[in-house]
PDB file of C-alpha atoms in Angstrom:
ATOM      1  CA  ALA A   1     -14.820  28.708  31.913  1.00 78.00           C
ATOM      2  CA  GLN A   2     -13.678  28.503  35.706  1.00 84.00           C
ATOM      3  CA  SER A   3     -13.980  31.393  37.865  1.00 89.00           C
ATOM      4  CA  VAL A   4     -14.196  33.166  41.163  1.00 93.00           C
ATOM      5  CA  ALA A   5     -16.539  36.281  41.811  1.00 95.00           C
ATOM      6  CA  GLN A   6     -16.115  38.682  44.685  1.00 96.00           C
ATOM      7  CA  PRO A   7     -19.020  41.051  43.588  1.00 95.00           C
ATOM      8  CA  GLU A   8     -18.075  43.691  45.977  1.00 96.00           C
ATOM      9  CA  ASP A   9     -15.212  45.916  45.029  1.00 94.00           C
ATOM     10  CA  GLN A  10     -15.117  47.633  48.276  1.00 96.00           C
ATOM     11  CA  VAL A  11     -16.838  46.739  52.057  1.00 97.00           C
ATOM     12  CA  ASN A  12     -17.066  49.634  54.737  1.00 97.00           C
ATOM     13  CA  VAL A  13     -17.893  48.509  58.500  1.00 98.00           C
ATOM     14  CA  ALA A  14     -17.703  49.947  61.442  1.00 97.00           C
ATOM     15  CA  GLU A  15     -15.212  48.832  63.911  1.00 97.00           C
ATOM     16  CA  GLY A  16     -16.894  46.221  66.355  1.00 97.00           C
ATOM     17  CA  ASN A  17     -19.585  45.639  64.034  1.00 97.00           C
ATOM     18  CA  PRO A  18     -19.670  41.997  62.185  1.00 97.00           C
ATOM     19  CA  LEU A  19     -17.982  42.063  58.992  1.00 97.00           C
ATOM     20  CA  THR A  20     -18.865  39.769  55.388  1.00 97.00           C
ATOM     21  CA  VAL A  21     -16.963  39.578  52.327  1.00 98.00           C
ATOM     22  CA  LYS A  22     -18.387  37.610  49.529  1.00 98.00           C
ATOM     23  CA  CYS A  23     -17.173  35.113  47.319  1.00 97.00           C
ATOM     24  CA  THR A  24     -19.126  32.655  44.944  1.00 97.00           C
ATOM     25  CA  TYR A  25     -17.265  30.242  42.462  1.00 95.00           C
ATOM     26  CA  SER A  26     -17.832  28.499  39.232  1.00 93.00           C
ATOM     27  CA  VAL A  27     -15.196  25.380  39.411  1.00 88.00           C
ATOM     28  CA  SER A  28     -15.869  21.825  38.401  1.00 84.00           C
ATOM     29  CA  GLY A  29     -15.729  19.101  40.724  1.00 82.00           C
ATOM     30  CA  ASN A  30     -15.240  19.825  44.152  1.00 82.00           C
ATOM     31  CA  PRO A  31     -12.868  22.525  44.286  1.00 86.00           C
ATOM     32  CA  TYR A  32     -10.721  23.563  47.409  1.00 87.00           C
ATOM     33  CA  LEU A  33     -11.228  27.181  48.620  1.00 91.00           C
ATOM     34  CA  PHE A  34      -9.445  29.655  50.566  1.00 91.00           C
ATOM     35  CA  TRP A  35      -9.199  32.939  51.625  1.00 94.00           C
ATOM     36  CA  TYR A  36      -6.084  35.311  51.606  1.00 93.00           C
ATOM     37  CA  VAL A  37      -5.305  38.760  52.615  1.00 93.00           C
ATOM     38  CA  GLN A  38      -2.990  41.271  51.125  1.00 92.00           C
ATOM     39  CA  TYR A  39      -1.734  44.342  53.130  1.00 89.00           C
ATOM     40  CA  PRO A  40      -0.174  47.224  51.256  1.00 83.00           C
ATOM     41  CA  ASN A  41       3.425  46.124  49.646  1.00 77.00           C
ATOM     42  CA  ARG A  42       3.102  42.693  50.727  1.00 80.00           C
ATOM     43  CA  GLY A  43       2.375  39.041  49.100  1.00 82.00           C
ATOM     44  CA  LEU A  44      -0.581  37.269  49.879  1.00 86.00           C
ATOM     45  CA  GLN A  45      -1.296  35.921  53.408  1.00 88.00           C
ATOM     46  CA  PHE A  46      -3.220  32.535  53.798  1.00 86.00           C
ATOM     47  CA  LEU A  47      -6.258  33.215  56.179  1.00 91.00           C
ATOM     48  CA  LEU A  48      -8.051  29.764  55.816  1.00 89.00           C
ATOM     49  CA  LYS A  49      -9.301  27.269  53.595  1.00 88.00           C
ATOM     50  CA  TYR A  50     -11.926  24.887  52.811  1.00 89.00           C
ATOM     51  CA  ILE A  51     -11.178  21.056  51.738  1.00 84.00           C
ATOM     52  CA  THR A  52     -13.894  18.915  52.838  1.00 82.00           C
ATOM     53  CA  GLY A  53     -15.838  18.310  56.327  1.00 83.00           C
ATOM     54  CA  ASP A  54     -17.658  21.099  58.289  1.00 87.00           C
ATOM     55  CA  ASN A  55     -18.947  23.745  56.226  1.00 91.00           C
ATOM     56  CA  LEU A  56     -18.012  26.528  58.899  1.00 94.00           C
ATOM     57  CA  VAL A  57     -14.080  27.238  58.662  1.00 92.00           C
ATOM     58  CA  LYS A  58     -12.141  28.926  61.108  1.00 92.00           C
ATOM     59  CA  GLY A  59      -8.820  30.623  60.199  1.00 89.00           C
ATOM     60  CA  SER A  60      -6.294  32.989  61.352  1.00 87.00           C
ATOM     61  CA  TYR A  61      -6.656  36.491  63.350  1.00 90.00           C
ATOM     62  CA  GLY A  62     -10.739  35.443  64.402  1.00 93.00           C
ATOM     63  CA  PHE A  63     -11.566  35.076  60.781  1.00 95.00           C
ATOM     64  CA  GLU A  64     -14.207  32.088  59.832  1.00 96.00           C
ATOM     65  CA  ALA A  65     -15.706  31.168  56.517  1.00 96.00           C
ATOM     66  CA  GLU A  66     -19.175  29.502  55.226  1.00 95.00           C
ATOM     67  CA  PHE A  67     -19.138  26.961  52.699  1.00 95.00           C
ATOM     68  CA  ASN A  68     -22.610  26.559  50.730  1.00 95.00           C
ATOM     69  CA  LYS A  69     -22.468  24.274  48.195  1.00 92.00           C
ATOM     70  CA  SER A  70     -25.950  24.503  46.999  1.00 93.00           C
ATOM     71  CA  GLN A  71     -24.888  28.157  46.647  1.00 94.00           C
ATOM     72  CA  THR A  72     -21.595  27.778  45.664  1.00 94.00           C
ATOM     73  CA  SER A  73     -20.389  30.194  48.074  1.00 96.00           C
ATOM     74  CA  PHE A  74     -17.709  30.868  50.306  1.00 97.00           C
ATOM     75  CA  HIS A  75     -18.277  34.047  52.326  1.00 98.00           C
ATOM     76  CA  LEU A  76     -15.666  35.131  54.870  1.00 98.00           C
ATOM     77  CA  LYS A  77     -16.885  36.415  57.990  1.00 97.00           C
ATOM     78  CA  LYS A  78     -15.654  38.149  61.156  1.00 97.00           C
ATOM     79  CA  PRO A  79     -17.768  38.741  64.409  1.00 96.00           C
ATOM     80  CA  SER A  80     -16.093  41.835  65.130  1.00 97.00           C
ATOM     81  CA  ALA A  81     -13.901  43.935  63.028  1.00 97.00           C
ATOM     82  CA  LEU A  82     -10.926  45.808  63.848  1.00 97.00           C
ATOM     83  CA  VAL A  83      -9.098  48.643  62.307  1.00 96.00           C
ATOM     84  CA  SER A  84      -6.506  46.410  61.572  1.00 94.00           C
ATOM     85  CA  ASP A  85      -8.161  44.379  59.573  1.00 96.00           C
ATOM     86  CA  SER A  86      -8.780  46.684  56.872  1.00 96.00           C
ATOM     87  CA  ALA A  87      -6.825  45.204  53.473  1.00 96.00           C
ATOM     88  CA  LEU A  88      -7.445  43.642  50.491  1.00 95.00           C
ATOM     89  CA  TYR A  89      -9.031  40.156  50.370  1.00 96.00           C
ATOM     90  CA  PHE A  90      -8.804  37.784  47.815  1.00 94.00           C
ATOM     91  CA  CYS A  91     -10.906  34.626  47.580  1.00 94.00           C
ATOM     92  CA  ALA A  92      -9.478  31.529  45.501  1.00 90.00           C
ATOM     93  CA  ALA A  93     -10.320  28.300  44.138  1.00 89.00           C
ATOM     94  CA  GLY A  94      -8.421  25.118  43.286  1.00 83.00           C
ATOM     95  CA  ASP A  95      -9.535  22.416  41.164  1.00 77.00           C
ATOM     96  CA  THR A  96      -8.505  18.968  40.607  1.00 68.00           C
ATOM     97  CA  GLY A  97      -6.161  19.838  38.033  1.00 64.00           C
ATOM     98  CA  ASN A  98      -4.197  21.810  39.994  1.00 69.00           C
ATOM     99  CA  GLN A  99      -4.752  25.164  38.712  1.00 77.00           C
ATOM    100  CA  PHE A 100      -5.960  27.926  41.190  1.00 81.00           C
ATOM    101  CA  TYR A 101      -8.415  30.838  40.164  1.00 87.00           C
ATOM    102  CA  PHE A 102      -8.403  33.986  42.413  1.00 89.00           C
ATOM    103  CA  GLY A 103     -11.095  36.858  42.526  1.00 91.00           C
ATOM    104  CA  THR A 104     -10.888  40.539  41.613  1.00 91.00           C
ATOM    105  CA  GLY A 105     -10.346  41.007  45.228  1.00 93.00           C
ATOM    106  CA  THR A 106     -12.462  43.051  47.789  1.00 96.00           C
ATOM    107  CA  SER A 107     -10.853  46.074  49.345  1.00 96.00           C
ATOM    108  CA  LEU A 108     -12.330  46.033  53.341  1.00 97.00           C
ATOM    109  CA  THR A 109     -12.140  49.410  55.257  1.00 97.00           C
ATOM    110  CA  VAL A 110     -12.945  48.995  59.114  1.00 97.00           C
ATOM    111  CA  ILE A 111     -13.732  52.596  60.201  1.00 97.00           C
ATOM    112  CA  PRO A 112     -12.618  53.388  63.553  1.00 95.00           C
TER     113      PRO A 112
ATOM    114  CA  GLU B   1      11.891  30.339  58.122  1.00 83.00           C
ATOM    115  CA  ALA B   2       9.301  29.242  55.411  1.00 81.00           C
ATOM    116  CA  GLN B   3       9.392  31.498  52.903  1.00 90.00           C
ATOM    117  CA  VAL B   4       9.490  32.459  48.886  1.00 93.00           C
ATOM    118  CA  THR B   5      11.567  35.003  47.967  1.00 95.00           C
ATOM    119  CA  GLN B   6      11.289  37.135  44.614  1.00 96.00           C
ATOM    120  CA  ASN B   7      14.044  39.058  42.827  1.00 96.00           C
ATOM    121  CA  PRO B   8      14.169  41.798  41.995  1.00 96.00           C
ATOM    122  CA  ARG B   9      10.961  43.790  43.761  1.00 94.00           C
ATOM    123  CA  TYR B  10      11.226  46.692  41.539  1.00 95.00           C
ATOM    124  CA  LEU B  11      12.474  46.459  37.948  1.00 96.00           C
ATOM    125  CA  ILE B  12      11.638  49.172  35.161  1.00 96.00           C
ATOM    126  CA  THR B  13      13.013  47.942  31.337  1.00 96.00           C
ATOM    127  CA  VAL B  14      12.546  48.715  27.627  1.00 96.00           C
ATOM    128  CA  THR B  15      10.362  47.093  25.481  1.00 97.00           C
ATOM    129  CA  GLY B  16      11.978  44.094  23.853  1.00 97.00           C
ATOM    130  CA  LYS B  17      14.866  43.823  26.464  1.00 97.00           C
ATOM    131  CA  LYS B  18      14.621  39.989  27.727  1.00 97.00           C
ATOM    132  CA  LEU B  19      14.303  39.828  31.582  1.00 97.00           C
ATOM    133  CA  THR B  20      13.806  36.946  34.338  1.00 98.00           C
ATOM    134  CA  VAL B  21      12.302  37.228  37.651  1.00 98.00           C
ATOM    135  CA  THR B  22      13.742  34.916  39.987  1.00 98.00           C
ATOM    136  CA  CYS B  23      11.588  33.053  42.429  1.00 98.00           C
ATOM    137  CA  SER B  24      13.049  30.289  45.294  1.00 97.00           C
ATOM    138  CA  GLN B  25      11.365  28.631  47.929  1.00 96.00           C
ATOM    139  CA  ASN B  26      12.755  26.927  50.913  1.00 94.00           C
ATOM    140  CA  MET B  27       9.583  24.473  52.148  1.00 90.00           C
ATOM    141  CA  ASN B  28      10.427  21.543  49.509  1.00 91.00           C
ATOM    142  CA  HIS B  29       7.336  22.401  47.852  1.00 89.00           C
ATOM    143  CA  GLU B  30       6.261  20.371  44.824  1.00 88.00           C
ATOM    144  CA  TYR B  31       3.951  23.015  43.458  1.00 88.00           C
ATOM    145  CA  MET B  32       4.909  26.172  42.004  1.00 91.00           C
ATOM    146  CA  SER B  33       3.386  29.056  40.417  1.00 92.00           C
ATOM    147  CA  TRP B  34       3.250  32.577  38.822  1.00 95.00           C
ATOM    148  CA  TYR B  35       0.412  35.208  39.115  1.00 94.00           C
ATOM    149  CA  ARG B  36       0.084  38.675  37.807  1.00 95.00           C
ATOM    150  CA  GLN B  37      -2.028  40.995  39.537  1.00 93.00           C
ATOM    151  CA  ASP B  38      -3.719  44.075  37.590  1.00 92.00           C
ATOM    152  CA  PRO B  39      -6.300  46.350  39.230  1.00 87.00           C
ATOM    153  CA  GLY B  40      -9.725  45.225  38.569  1.00 85.00           C
ATOM    154  CA  LEU B  41      -8.769  41.832  37.500  1.00 88.00           C
ATOM    155  CA  GLY B  42      -7.271  40.511  40.875  1.00 87.00           C
ATOM    156  CA  LEU B  43      -4.618  37.479  40.483  1.00 88.00           C
ATOM    157  CA  ARG B  44      -4.278  35.599  37.195  1.00 91.00           C
ATOM    158  CA  GLN B  45      -2.426  32.483  37.199  1.00 91.00           C
ATOM    159  CA  ILE B  46       0.617  32.837  34.556  1.00 95.00           C
ATOM    160  CA  TYR B  47       2.235  29.371  34.474  1.00 94.00           C
ATOM    161  CA  TYR B  48       2.480  26.598  37.029  1.00 91.00           C
ATOM    162  CA  SER B  49       4.650  23.733  37.717  1.00 92.00           C
ATOM    163  CA  MET B  50       3.653  20.366  39.420  1.00 87.00           C
ATOM    164  CA  ASN B  51       7.330  19.507  40.120  1.00 89.00           C
ATOM    165  CA  VAL B  52      10.825  19.447  38.333  1.00 94.00           C
ATOM    166  CA  GLU B  53      10.933  19.425  34.400  1.00 93.00           C
ATOM    167  CA  VAL B  54       6.864  19.567  34.616  1.00 91.00           C
ATOM    168  CA  THR B  55       5.333  22.949  33.777  1.00 94.00           C
ATOM    169  CA  ASP B  56       1.920  24.010  32.541  1.00 92.00           C
ATOM    170  CA  LYS B  57      -0.068  26.922  31.245  1.00 93.00           C
ATOM    171  CA  GLY B  58      -2.476  29.076  33.247  1.00 90.00           C
ATOM    172  CA  ASP B  59      -4.908  31.502  32.139  1.00 88.00           C
ATOM    173  CA  VAL B  60      -2.257  34.063  30.719  1.00 94.00           C
ATOM    174  CA  PRO B  61       1.030  32.233  29.311  1.00 96.00           C
ATOM    175  CA  GLU B  62       1.354  34.288  26.475  1.00 97.00           C
ATOM    176  CA  GLY B  63       4.580  36.451  26.392  1.00 97.00           C
ATOM    177  CA  TYR B  64       5.904  34.581  29.175  1.00 98.00           C
ATOM    178  CA  LYS B  65       8.407  31.366  29.921  1.00 98.00           C
ATOM    179  CA  VAL B  66       9.237  29.593  32.532  1.00 98.00           C
ATOM    180  CA  SER B  67      11.364  26.854  33.708  1.00 96.00           C
ATOM    181  CA  ARG B  68      11.691  23.987  36.614  1.00 97.00           C
ATOM    182  CA  LYS B  69      15.402  22.675  36.387  1.00 97.00           C
ATOM    183  CA  GLU B  70      15.548  22.719  40.464  1.00 96.00           C
ATOM    184  CA  LYS B  71      12.468  22.125  42.985  1.00 95.00           C
ATOM    185  CA  ARG B  72      13.321  25.290  44.806  1.00 97.00           C
ATOM    186  CA  ASN B  73      13.716  27.631  41.921  1.00 97.00           C
ATOM    187  CA  PHE B  74      11.143  28.697  39.290  1.00 98.00           C
ATOM    188  CA  PRO B  75      12.098  31.814  37.295  1.00 98.00           C
ATOM    189  CA  LEU B  76       9.612  34.017  35.201  1.00 98.00           C
ATOM    190  CA  ILE B  77      11.143  34.897  31.685  1.00 98.00           C
ATOM    191  CA  LEU B  78       9.814  37.494  29.545  1.00 97.00           C
ATOM    192  CA  GLU B  79      11.999  37.174  26.391  1.00 96.00           C
ATOM    193  CA  SER B  80      10.547  40.526  24.198  1.00 97.00           C
ATOM    194  CA  PRO B  81       8.521  42.485  27.562  1.00 97.00           C
ATOM    195  CA  SER B  82       5.981  44.878  26.140  1.00 97.00           C
ATOM    196  CA  PRO B  83       4.168  47.682  28.061  1.00 97.00           C
ATOM    197  CA  ASN B  84       1.024  45.746  28.376  1.00 97.00           C
ATOM    198  CA  GLN B  85       3.106  43.004  30.656  1.00 98.00           C
ATOM    199  CA  THR B  86       3.755  45.924  33.217  1.00 97.00           C
ATOM    200  CA  SER B  87       2.117  44.332  36.067  1.00 97.00           C
ATOM    201  CA  LEU B  88       2.729  42.964  39.698  1.00 95.00           C
ATOM    202  CA  TYR B  89       3.932  39.733  39.706  1.00 96.00           C
ATOM    203  CA  PHE B  90       3.828  36.973  42.732  1.00 94.00           C
ATOM    204  CA  CYS B  91       5.489  33.709  42.872  1.00 94.00           C
ATOM    205  CA  ALA B  92       3.903  31.206  44.997  1.00 91.00           C
ATOM    206  CA  SER B  93       4.400  27.661  46.337  1.00 90.00           C
ATOM    207  CA  SER B  94       2.770  25.046  47.906  1.00 85.00           C
ATOM    208  CA  SER B  95       2.814  21.319  49.159  1.00 78.00           C
ATOM    209  CA  LEU B  96       0.529  18.947  47.134  1.00 70.00           C
ATOM    210  CA  ASP B  97       0.278  16.803  50.216  1.00 63.00           C
ATOM    211  CA  TRP B  98      -3.695  17.140  50.330  1.00 51.00           C
ATOM    212  CA  THR B  99      -3.823  15.595  53.543  1.00 46.00           C
ATOM    213  CA  SER B 100      -1.733  17.769  55.073  1.00 48.00           C
ATOM    214  CA  SER B 101      -3.018  20.200  57.470  1.00 44.00           C
ATOM    215  CA  PHE B 102      -0.955  22.934  55.697  1.00 45.00           C
ATOM    216  CA  GLY B 103      -1.758  21.762  52.083  1.00 47.00           C
ATOM    217  CA  PRO B 104      -2.497  22.990  49.968  1.00 57.00           C
ATOM    218  CA  GLN B 105      -1.997  26.422  51.187  1.00 70.00           C
ATOM    219  CA  ALA B 106      -0.186  28.762  49.277  1.00 79.00           C
ATOM    220  CA  PHE B 107       2.719  30.486  50.192  1.00 86.00           C
ATOM    221  CA  PHE B 108       3.297  33.839  48.183  1.00 89.00           C
ATOM    222  CA  GLY B 109       6.567  36.023  47.753  1.00 91.00           C
ATOM    223  CA  GLN B 110       6.759  39.572  48.241  1.00 90.00           C
ATOM    224  CA  GLY B 111       5.828  40.550  44.522  1.00 92.00           C
ATOM    225  CA  THR B 112       7.876  41.956  41.829  1.00 96.00           C
ATOM    226  CA  ARG B 113       6.477  45.102  40.376  1.00 95.00           C
ATOM    227  CA  LEU B 114       7.640  45.724  36.917  1.00 97.00           C
ATOM    228  CA  THR B 115       7.379  48.295  34.416  1.00 97.00           C
ATOM    229  CA  VAL B 116       7.886  47.932  30.762  1.00 97.00           C
ATOM    230  CA  VAL B 117       8.745  51.428  29.088  1.00 96.00           C
TER     231      VAL B 117
END
């Protein structure tokens, strides 16, 4: 079955430190990969995507993600975390059949 | 402003009473989809539509219906709601132009919190 895994339900990081939110996928073919962020009582907002090309993708708000085909991973990263980055983060994959698969989400808390 | 609009935002209903959650987008997107979000399960796709009159099941379609009579609208219908359909629902739309710098980024609505008692 196609799936996206986010192994950490919760990630805590101190403000100013680098952050990583992990994502691995099991989707056939060459899936499109995404990161979305959800703030309380809001819909999901797009952060970045990988379609093809450079394995390091830069997105909104200083976030970036590294695609690793051999490890089927697409980890989200930011060099210096802000308190305002605290939110729920979702990794997603789209297959060639146009279905999308989301991970279970990782709650990021940035501690002042 | 590009947006996906869902209504209502909050709904409490009783078991068995048919309801419809509306979704409308103003971006002329071909692709629209519905998700439900449950704690510990993330978002699961219910139905999706590639274009007018073209719909297909996602991962959890049981108990739901959709229709796509117009490009901008994609209502979610619960013919006989049950308590296990209590959830937070999101509608999303995206372009199918994979070469676009924006596609296939999905735009999400604000969500509809449904409670079935």
